[in-house]
Coordinates of C-alpha atoms in Angstrom, one line a residue:
Chain A
M13 CA -20.7 26.3 23.5
N14 CA -18.9 24.2 20.9
A15 CA -18.1 21.5 23.5
I16 CA -21.8 21.2 24.2
R17 CA -22.7 21.1 20.6
R18 CA -20.0 18.4 20.0
R19 CA -21.4 16.4 22.9
L20 CA -24.9 16.7 21.6
G21 CA -23.6 15.6 18.1
H22 CA -22.8 12.2 19.6
L23 CA -26.4 11.8 20.5
T24 CA -27.8 12.5 17.0
P25 CA -28.1 8.8 16.1
L26 CA -30.4 8.3 19.1
I27 CA -33.0 10.5 17.5
G28 CA -34.0 7.8 15.1
V29 CA -34.1 5.2 17.9
I30 CA -36.4 7.4 20.0
G31 CA -38.5 8.2 17.0
L32 CA -39.0 4.6 16.2
L33 CA -39.9 3.8 19.9
I34 CA -42.5 6.6 19.9
V35 CA -44.1 5.5 16.6
W36 CA -44.2 1.9 18.0
Q37 CA -45.7 3.0 21.3
I38 CA -48.3 5.1 19.5
A39 CA -49.1 2.2 17.2
V40 CA -49.6 0.0 20.3
W41 CA -51.8 2.6 22.1
F42 CA -54.1 3.1 19.1
E43 CA -54.1 -0.6 18.3
V44 CA -53.0 0.1 14.7
V45 CA -51.9 -3.6 14.6
D46 CA -53.6 -6.4 16.4
P47 CA -52.1 -6.3 20.0
V48 CA -51.3 -10.0 19.8
L49 CA -49.1 -9.4 16.8
L50 CA -47.4 -6.2 18.2
P51 CA -46.4 -6.2 21.9
S52 CA -45.4 -2.9 23.4
P53 CA -41.8 -1.8 23.5
A54 CA -41.7 -2.3 27.3
D55 CA -42.9 -5.9 27.0
T56 CA -40.4 -6.6 24.2
F57 CA -37.6 -5.1 26.3
I58 CA -38.6 -7.3 29.3
A59 CA -38.5 -10.3 27.0
V60 CA -35.0 -9.4 25.8
W61 CA -33.9 -8.8 29.4
N62 CA -35.3 -12.0 30.8
G63 CA -34.1 -14.0 27.8
M64 CA -30.6 -12.7 27.9
T65 CA -30.2 -12.9 31.7
G66 CA -30.5 -16.6 32.4
G67 CA -33.1 -17.4 29.9
R68 CA -33.1 -19.5 26.6
L69 CA -32.3 -16.5 24.4
W70 CA -28.8 -16.1 25.9
I71 CA -28.0 -19.8 24.9
D72 CA -29.5 -19.3 21.4
F73 CA -27.5 -16.1 21.1
L74 CA -24.2 -17.9 22.0
R75 CA -24.9 -20.7 19.6
T76 CA -25.4 -18.3 16.7
V77 CA -22.3 -16.3 17.6
E78 CA -20.4 -19.6 17.7
R79 CA -21.6 -20.8 14.3
T80 CA -21.1 -17.4 12.6
S81 CA -17.7 -16.9 14.1
L82 CA -16.6 -20.4 13.0
S83 CA -17.9 -19.9 9.5
I84 CA -16.2 -16.6 9.1
A85 CA -13.0 -18.0 10.5
Y86 CA -13.0 -20.9 8.0
A87 CA -13.9 -18.5 5.2
A88 CA -11.1 -16.1 6.0
A89 CA -8.6 -18.8 6.4
I90 CA -9.3 -20.1 2.9
A91 CA -10.2 -17.0 1.1
I92 CA -7.5 -14.6 2.2
P93 CA -4.5 -16.7 1.0
L94 CA -6.3 -17.9 -2.0
G95 CA -7.5 -14.5 -3.0
T96 CA -4.0 -13.1 -2.6
L97 CA -2.6 -15.8 -4.8
L98 CA -5.3 -15.5 -7.5
G99 CA -5.1 -11.7 -7.4
S100 CA -1.4 -11.6 -7.8
S101 CA -1.8 -12.6 -11.4
T102 CA -4.5 -10.8 -13.3
A103 CA -4.6 -13.5 -16.0
V104 CA -5.2 -16.2 -13.3
Y105 CA -7.9 -14.2 -11.7
R106 CA -9.6 -13.5 -15.0
S107 CA -9.7 -17.3 -15.7
V108 CA -11.6 -18.0 -12.5
E109 CA -13.5 -14.8 -12.2
F110 CA -16.7 -16.2 -13.9
V111 CA -16.8 -19.2 -11.5
V112 CA -16.3 -16.9 -8.5
D113 CA -18.9 -14.4 -9.7
F114 CA -21.4 -17.2 -10.6
F115 CA -21.3 -18.8 -7.1
R116 CA -21.2 -15.4 -5.5
S117 CA -24.5 -14.7 -7.2
T118 CA -26.0 -18.0 -6.4
P119 CA -28.3 -17.7 -3.3
A120 CA -26.4 -19.8 -0.7
S121 CA -29.8 -21.1 0.6
A122 CA -30.1 -23.0 -2.7
L123 CA -27.0 -25.0 -1.7
F124 CA -28.5 -26.2 1.6
P125 CA -29.7 -29.6 0.1
L126 CA -26.4 -30.2 -1.5
F127 CA -24.5 -29.5 1.7
L128 CA -27.0 -31.6 3.7
V129 CA -26.1 -34.6 1.5
I130 CA -22.4 -33.9 2.0
F131 CA -22.2 -33.0 5.7
G132 CA -25.4 -34.5 7.1
V133 CA -27.9 -32.8 9.4
G134 CA -25.5 -31.4 11.9
D135 CA -24.0 -28.1 12.8
N136 CA -21.3 -28.7 10.2
T137 CA -23.8 -28.1 7.3
K138 CA -24.9 -24.7 8.7
I139 CA -21.3 -23.6 9.3
M140 CA -20.1 -24.9 5.9
V141 CA -22.8 -23.2 3.8
A142 CA -22.2 -19.9 5.6
A143 CA -18.4 -20.3 5.2
F144 CA -18.9 -21.1 1.5
G145 CA -21.0 -18.0 0.9
A146 CA -18.7 -15.7 3.0
S147 CA -15.5 -17.1 1.5
L148 CA -16.5 -16.1 -2.1
V149 CA -17.3 -12.5 -0.9
I150 CA -14.0 -12.3 0.9
L151 CA -12.1 -14.0 -2.0
F152 CA -13.4 -11.5 -4.5
N153 CA -12.5 -8.5 -2.4
V154 CA -9.0 -9.7 -1.5
A155 CA -8.3 -10.5 -5.2
Y156 CA -9.4 -7.0 -6.2
G157 CA -7.4 -5.5 -3.4
V158 CA -4.3 -7.3 -4.6
M159 CA -4.9 -6.5 -8.2
N160 CA -5.3 -2.8 -7.4
A161 CA -2.1 -2.7 -5.4
R162 CA 0.0 0.4 -6.2
K163 CA 2.4 -0.6 -9.0
T164 CA 5.0 1.8 -7.6
R165 CA 5.0 0.0 -4.3
L166 CA 5.5 -3.4 -5.9
L167 CA 8.3 -2.0 -8.0
A168 CA 9.9 -0.4 -5.0
A169 CA 10.0 -3.7 -3.2
K170 CA 11.3 -5.5 -6.3
V171 CA 14.0 -2.9 -6.8
M172 CA 15.2 -3.4 -3.2
G173 CA 15.7 -7.1 -4.0
A174 CA 12.4 -8.7 -2.8
S175 CA 11.6 -12.0 -4.4
K176 CA 8.2 -12.6 -5.9
M177 CA 7.1 -14.4 -2.7
R178 CA 8.4 -11.5 -0.6
V179 CA 6.6 -9.0 -2.7
L180 CA 3.4 -11.0 -2.1
T181 CA 3.8 -11.2 1.7
D182 CA 5.5 -7.9 2.4
V183 CA 3.5 -5.7 0.0
M184 CA 0.5 -7.2 -1.7
L185 CA -1.0 -8.7 1.5
F186 CA -0.9 -5.2 3.2
E187 CA -2.0 -3.4 0.1
S188 CA -5.1 -5.5 -0.1
M189 CA -5.9 -5.1 3.6
P190 CA -8.4 -2.3 3.3
Q191 CA -10.3 -4.2 0.6
T192 CA -10.0 -7.4 2.6
F193 CA -11.8 -5.8 5.5
I194 CA -14.6 -4.7 3.3
G195 CA -14.8 -8.3 2.2
L196 CA -14.8 -9.5 5.9
R197 CA -17.6 -7.1 6.8
N198 CA -19.7 -8.1 3.9
G199 CA -18.8 -11.8 4.5
V200 CA -19.8 -11.8 8.2
S201 CA -23.2 -10.1 7.3
L202 CA -23.8 -12.8 4.8
A203 CA -22.7 -15.6 7.1
L204 CA -25.1 -14.4 9.8
V205 CA -27.9 -14.4 7.3
I206 CA -27.2 -17.9 6.2
V207 CA -26.7 -19.2 9.7
I208 CA -30.0 -17.7 10.9
V209 CA -31.9 -19.2 7.9
A210 CA -30.2 -22.5 8.5
E211 CA -31.1 -22.5 12.1
M212 CA -34.8 -22.0 11.1
F213 CA -35.1 -24.8 8.7
I214 CA -32.3 -27.4 9.0
G215 CA -33.0 -29.6 11.9
S216 CA -32.1 -27.2 14.6
V217 CA -32.7 -27.2 18.4
D218 CA -31.0 -23.9 19.2
G219 CA -29.7 -20.6 17.7
L220 CA -31.4 -17.2 17.1
G221 CA -33.0 -18.4 13.9
Y222 CA -34.6 -21.4 15.8
S223 CA -35.6 -19.0 18.6
V224 CA -37.5 -16.7 16.1
L225 CA -39.3 -19.5 14.4
D226 CA -40.1 -21.4 17.6
S227 CA -41.5 -18.3 19.4
Q228 CA -43.6 -17.5 16.3
M229 CA -45.1 -21.1 16.2
L230 CA -45.8 -20.9 20.0
F231 CA -47.3 -17.4 19.4
E232 CA -44.9 -15.9 22.0
M233 CA -44.8 -12.6 20.2
P234 CA -42.6 -10.7 22.7
D235 CA -40.0 -13.5 22.6
M236 CA -40.1 -13.5 18.8
Y237 CA -39.4 -9.8 18.7
A238 CA -36.8 -10.2 21.4
A239 CA -35.0 -12.8 19.2
I240 CA -35.2 -10.5 16.1
F241 CA -33.7 -7.6 18.0
V242 CA -30.9 -9.7 19.4
A243 CA -30.2 -11.0 15.9
G244 CA -30.1 -7.4 14.7
A245 CA -27.8 -6.3 17.5
L246 CA -25.6 -9.2 16.7
G247 CA -25.3 -8.3 13.1
Y248 CA -24.6 -4.7 14.0
G249 CA -22.1 -5.8 16.6
F250 CA -20.1 -8.0 14.2
N251 CA -19.9 -5.1 11.7
L252 CA -18.8 -2.8 14.5
L253 CA -16.2 -5.3 15.7
F254 CA -14.6 -5.5 12.2
L255 CA -14.7 -1.7 11.9
V256 CA -12.8 -1.4 15.1
I257 CA -10.3 -4.0 14.2
E258 CA -9.8 -2.4 10.8
K259 CA -9.2 1.1 12.4
R260 CA -6.6 -0.3 14.6
F261 CA -5.0 -2.7 12.1
V262 CA -5.2 -0.8 8.8
H263 CA -4.3 2.5 10.4
W264 CA -2.9 3.8 7.1
S265 CA -6.1 3.5 5.1
G266 CA -7.5 6.8 3.9
H267 CA -4.2 8.6 4.2
Chain B
M7 CA 17.3 -16.6 -5.2
T8 CA 20.0 -15.1 -7.3
V9 CA 19.1 -11.7 -6.2
E10 CA 19.4 -12.6 -2.5
K11 CA 22.6 -14.3 -3.1
A12 CA 24.1 -11.4 -5.0
A13 CA 22.8 -9.1 -2.2
T14 CA 24.6 -11.2 0.4
A15 CA 27.8 -11.1 -1.6
A16 CA 27.4 -7.3 -1.9
A17 CA 26.8 -7.0 1.8
A18 CA 30.1 -8.7 2.6
N19 CA 32.0 -6.2 0.5
M20 CA 30.1 -3.2 1.9
A21 CA 32.4 -0.6 3.2
P22 CA 31.3 1.8 5.9
L23 CA 30.0 5.1 4.7
P24 CA 33.0 7.2 3.6
S25 CA 33.0 10.4 5.6
A26 CA 35.5 12.3 3.3
A27 CA 34.4 14.3 0.3
P28 CA 34.3 12.2 -2.9
A29 CA 37.8 11.4 -4.2
A30 CA 38.8 12.4 -7.7
P31 CA 36.5 10.5 -10.0
D32 CA 37.8 7.2 -11.3
A33 CA 38.8 7.4 -14.9
R34 CA 37.0 4.2 -15.7
P35 CA 33.3 4.5 -16.4
H36 CA 31.0 3.2 -13.6
I37 CA 28.0 2.4 -15.8
T38 CA 28.4 1.4 -19.4
V39 CA 25.4 1.2 -21.7
R40 CA 26.0 -0.5 -25.1
G41 CA 23.7 -0.9 -28.0
L42 CA 20.5 -0.2 -26.0
S43 CA 17.3 -0.5 -28.0
K44 CA 13.8 0.1 -26.6
R45 CA 10.5 0.6 -28.4
F46 CA 7.0 1.1 -27.1
G47 CA 4.7 -0.2 -29.8
A48 CA 5.7 1.7 -32.9
T49 CA 7.6 4.4 -31.1
V50 CA 11.4 3.9 -31.1
V51 CA 12.7 5.4 -27.9
Y52 CA 16.2 4.1 -28.0
D53 CA 18.1 2.7 -31.0
K54 CA 21.6 1.3 -30.5
F55 CA 22.2 3.9 -27.7
D56 CA 25.6 4.0 -26.0
L57 CA 26.4 5.8 -22.8
D58 CA 29.2 6.0 -20.1
I59 CA 28.5 7.3 -16.7
P60 CA 31.7 8.0 -14.6
R61 CA 32.1 6.8 -11.1
G62 CA 31.4 9.1 -8.2
R63 CA 29.8 11.8 -10.3
F64 CA 26.5 13.4 -10.1
V65 CA 24.9 13.1 -13.6
S66 CA 21.7 14.9 -14.4
V67 CA 19.6 13.7 -17.3
F68 CA 17.6 16.4 -19.1
G69 CA 15.8 16.6 -22.4
P70 CA 12.5 17.4 -24.0
N71 CA 9.2 15.8 -22.9
G72 CA 8.9 12.2 -24.0
C73 CA 12.6 11.8 -24.9
G74 CA 12.9 8.9 -22.6
K75 CA 14.7 10.3 -19.6
S76 CA 12.9 8.2 -17.1
T77 CA 12.8 5.2 -19.4
L78 CA 16.7 5.3 -19.5
I79 CA 17.2 5.1 -15.8
N80 CA 14.3 2.6 -15.4
I81 CA 16.0 0.3 -17.9
I82 CA 19.4 0.8 -16.3
A83 CA 17.9 0.1 -12.8
G84 CA 16.0 -3.0 -14.1
L85 CA 12.5 -1.6 -13.7
L86 CA 11.9 -1.9 -17.4
P87 CA 13.3 -4.6 -19.7
A88 CA 15.5 -3.5 -22.6
D89 CA 14.7 -4.9 -26.1
E90 CA 18.4 -5.2 -26.8
G91 CA 21.7 -4.0 -25.4
E92 CA 24.0 -4.6 -22.5
I93 CA 24.3 -2.6 -19.3
L94 CA 27.3 -3.2 -16.9
F95 CA 28.3 -1.7 -13.6
D96 CA 32.0 -1.7 -13.5
G97 CA 31.8 -5.0 -15.5
K98 CA 29.2 -6.5 -13.2
T99 CA 25.6 -7.1 -14.0
L100 CA 22.7 -5.2 -12.2
R101 CA 22.1 -8.3 -10.0
Q102 CA 25.6 -8.2 -8.7
T103 CA 25.4 -4.5 -8.0
N104 CA 24.2 -2.7 -4.9
F105 CA 22.0 0.2 -6.0
G106 CA 19.2 2.4 -4.8
Y107 CA 16.3 4.0 -6.6
V108 CA 14.2 7.0 -5.5
F109 CA 10.8 7.3 -7.0
Q110 CA 9.0 10.5 -7.9
N111 CA 5.9 9.4 -6.1
Y112 CA 7.1 9.0 -2.5
R113 CA 3.6 8.5 -1.2
E114 CA 3.2 5.3 -3.3
A115 CA 6.8 4.2 -2.9
L116 CA 7.0 4.1 0.9
F117 CA 5.2 1.4 2.9
P118 CA 2.5 3.2 5.0
W119 CA 2.0 0.1 7.2
L120 CA 5.6 0.5 8.5
R121 CA 7.0 3.2 10.7
S122 CA 9.5 5.4 9.0
I123 CA 12.4 3.7 10.7
D124 CA 11.2 0.3 9.5
N125 CA 10.8 1.7 6.0
I126 CA 14.4 2.8 6.1
R127 CA 15.5 -0.6 7.5
Y128 CA 13.4 -2.7 5.0
P129 CA 16.0 -3.2 2.2
L130 CA 18.5 -4.5 4.8
K131 CA 16.2 -7.6 5.1
F132 CA 17.7 -8.8 1.9
F133 CA 21.3 -8.7 3.2
N134 CA 22.7 -11.1 5.6
L135 CA 22.7 -8.8 8.6
S136 CA 21.7 -9.4 12.2
K137 CA 19.0 -7.3 13.8
A138 CA 21.6 -5.4 15.7
E139 CA 23.7 -4.7 12.6
Q140 CA 20.6 -3.5 10.8
R141 CA 19.7 -1.1 13.6
N142 CA 23.3 0.0 13.7
R143 CA 23.3 0.8 10.0
V144 CA 20.1 2.9 10.3
D145 CA 21.4 4.8 13.3
R146 CA 24.7 5.5 11.5
L147 CA 22.9 6.8 8.5
V148 CA 20.6 9.0 10.6
E149 CA 23.5 10.5 12.5
H150 CA 25.5 11.0 9.3
L151 CA 22.8 12.9 7.6
G152 CA 21.8 14.8 10.7
V153 CA 18.2 14.0 10.2
K154 CA 15.8 15.4 12.8
I155 CA 12.6 13.7 11.9
D156 CA 10.7 11.5 14.5
L157 CA 11.3 8.2 12.7
N158 CA 8.8 6.4 14.9
R159 CA 6.0 8.1 13.0
Y160 CA 4.3 6.5 10.0
P161 CA 5.1 8.1 6.6
Y162 CA 1.6 9.6 6.2
Q163 CA 2.2 11.5 9.4
L164 CA 5.1 13.4 7.8
S165 CA 5.3 16.2 5.3
G166 CA 6.0 15.5 1.6
G167 CA 9.6 16.5 1.9
Q168 CA 10.1 14.5 5.0
Q169 CA 8.6 11.5 3.2
Q170 CA 10.9 11.9 0.3
L171 CA 13.8 12.2 2.7
I172 CA 12.8 8.8 4.2
S173 CA 12.6 7.4 0.8
I174 CA 16.1 8.6 0.0
M175 CA 17.4 7.3 3.3
R176 CA 15.8 3.9 2.5
S177 CA 17.8 3.8 -0.8
L178 CA 21.0 4.9 1.0
V179 CA 20.9 2.5 3.9
I180 CA 22.3 -0.3 1.8
E181 CA 25.3 1.9 1.0
P182 CA 24.7 1.7 -2.7
E183 CA 27.3 2.1 -5.4
V184 CA 24.8 3.9 -7.6
L185 CA 21.7 5.9 -6.7
F186 CA 19.0 6.5 -9.3
L187 CA 16.6 9.4 -8.7
D188 CA 13.6 9.8 -11.0
E189 CA 12.3 13.4 -10.6
P190 CA 12.4 13.0 -6.9
F191 CA 11.3 16.6 -6.0
S192 CA 8.7 17.3 -8.6
A193 CA 5.8 16.5 -6.3
L194 CA 7.1 19.0 -3.6
D195 CA 6.3 22.6 -3.2
Y196 CA 9.1 25.1 -4.2
E197 CA 10.3 25.9 -0.7
M198 CA 10.7 22.1 0.1
T199 CA 12.3 21.5 -3.3
L200 CA 15.0 24.1 -2.5
F201 CA 15.6 22.5 0.9
M202 CA 15.7 19.0 -0.6
R203 CA 18.2 19.9 -3.3
D204 CA 20.6 21.0 -0.6
Q205 CA 19.9 17.8 1.4
L206 CA 20.7 15.7 -1.7
Q207 CA 23.8 17.7 -2.4
A208 CA 24.9 17.1 1.2
V209 CA 24.3 13.3 0.8
F210 CA 26.3 13.3 -2.3
L211 CA 29.2 15.2 -0.6
E212 CA 29.0 12.8 2.3
T213 CA 28.9 9.5 0.4
G214 CA 30.4 10.1 -3.0
T215 CA 27.8 7.7 -4.5
T216 CA 27.5 7.8 -8.2
M217 CA 24.1 9.5 -8.8
V218 CA 21.9 9.5 -11.9
F219 CA 19.3 12.1 -11.5
V220 CA 16.3 12.8 -13.9
S221 CA 14.8 16.2 -13.7
H222 CA 12.4 18.3 -15.7
D223 CA 13.8 21.5 -14.2
L224 CA 17.0 22.6 -16.1
E225 CA 18.2 24.9 -13.3
E226 CA 17.8 22.1 -10.7
A227 CA 19.6 19.6 -13.1
I228 CA 22.6 21.9 -13.5
Y229 CA 22.7 23.1 -9.8
L230 CA 23.1 19.5 -8.6
A231 CA 25.2 18.0 -11.4
D232 CA 28.8 17.4 -12.2
D233 CA 27.7 16.5 -15.6
V234 CA 24.4 17.2 -17.5
L235 CA 23.4 14.7 -20.1
L236 CA 21.1 16.3 -22.7
L237 CA 19.0 13.9 -24.6
S238 CA 17.3 14.4 -27.9
R239 CA 13.9 13.0 -28.9
G240 CA 13.0 9.8 -30.7
P241 CA 15.1 7.8 -30.9
A242 CA 17.1 9.4 -28.2
R243 CA 20.7 10.5 -28.8
I244 CA 23.2 12.3 -26.6
A245 CA 22.7 15.9 -27.8
D246 CA 25.3 17.2 -25.4
Y247 CA 27.3 16.2 -22.3
V248 CA 28.0 19.4 -20.3
T249 CA 30.4 19.5 -17.3
V250 CA 29.4 21.9 -14.5
R251 CA 32.6 23.2 -12.8
N252 CA 31.1 25.3 -10.0
P253 CA 32.6 24.2 -6.7
R254 CA 30.6 22.5 -4.0
P255 CA 28.7 23.0 -1.8
R256 CA 26.7 25.1 -4.1
T257 CA 24.4 27.7 -2.7
A258 CA 21.8 30.2 -3.8
E259 CA 24.7 32.4 -4.9
T260 CA 25.8 29.7 -7.3
L261 CA 22.7 30.3 -9.3
S262 CA 23.9 33.9 -10.3
D263 CA 27.5 32.9 -10.7
S264 CA 28.7 33.7 -14.3
D265 CA 29.9 30.2 -15.0
F266 CA 26.6 28.7 -13.9
V267 CA 24.6 31.2 -15.9
Q268 CA 26.8 30.5 -19.0
V269 CA 26.3 26.7 -18.6
K270 CA 22.6 27.2 -18.2
A271 CA 22.3 29.5 -21.3
H272 CA 24.2 26.9 -23.3
C273 CA 22.0 24.0 -22.1
L274 CA 18.9 26.1 -22.8
D275 CA 20.1 26.8 -26.3
V276 CA 20.7 23.1 -27.0
F277 CA 17.4 22.3 -25.5
Q278 CA 15.5 24.8 -27.6
R279 CA 17.2 23.6 -30.8
L280 CA 16.1 20.0 -29.8
V281 CA 12.5 21.1 -29.3
R282 CA 12.4 23.1 -32.5
G283 CA 14.2 20.5 -34.5
S284 CA 11.6 17.7 -33.8

């Protein structure tokens, strides 16, 4: 009995999905929205299927994955070491906190023109703006993770003879890890948003953002919905990926 | 740099764990504290404080709340800076001395990202030892103490007592001359505390390491100690220095032994006068 209930428990999240599909299908049947604007779930699914198996959508998907992955990789490579260094001294972090918070609060899209001037109208601009936005989110989280490192643990390392550098690499880096992953998850979500927007408006010929806008302009509604759903799935997938890595890697978190 | 150099020098001198019971204590003091002063804001905790701790003895530090028991061992162990004063270990400075420190909060003192065995091995990184020697050291310690914990587990997979035992082993693996323990059992339940007292006593009998033990439990302080250091409050003075003569290993029966009861009554008397006096 319990086993059955447990197995059914795994299916609970599906209720919302099925509910949404039913509401959508009903809306199509009763033509609540103009049928041109809202294709049926089946048509949309076919568009996703065709697009992802040998169609354009698959290529656009890969381009967006590539850009987002690159930007998050750059962001992490810069922000994790820098955040650890800044966070290891509260005084140092306080001195740059305003600048970090200011640019973290600045909509990254407002920086497109600036980055266009610096990096030109290529892929680099999209990747760099996304990396910039994500790096600030990661930096801020890493620095806080380091600043909130358990004092006892730092003392324990020190008392055993660890130098300042060793305390940083042996203790602080690990202590900040749970918070770092929060930063990475938020960072990758932001990077995806920026990449999609950039693909829509900055001289693009591919990517999910381009695909959404292009289908809309051609009035290919099922294709547009398909691109939106794939973008959603991608965002969800990135988040899930980092959660899985975190679970494996930061096994001590929550204990 | 200097720490690592000192550690290397200490490693070279390190003798294997002595297996015999501690020899008769050396007449020379092991730790000498001279003219120690420490204040927190307007509160004077220590003012020109002097103390000698003999070699190879188990010294318990006891006193009223806020008298600076933990502050004392934290200053001696270099966790807190002294405002003034000199602390020497057999004439050497702290940096030249091989010592261990056991924290009250084992949960926050151990590294949860390392397996227990790697936690124990961690301090050996700062000595000039090969990987094989490091492993050897840990194996020898485990065998010596007869520890039956699965050391491949992470600390958070162990019970509180087991975690504190790992923490104690981590401080013993470098074969320290002195071991500081700051209320190591106060976060454990009573059953585990009783068990851990006997574990610590066994370690002391095995290694003969000079131990400085802070406790807020008078019975525990006396049960484990060769000497009980009773401190008065602000600024701290040595109110009494009581020697406990009960033979080791002490057991539950020791607690009802007349000598033990007498020492306890005396310490309690001193303690109550200290509390009332301030």
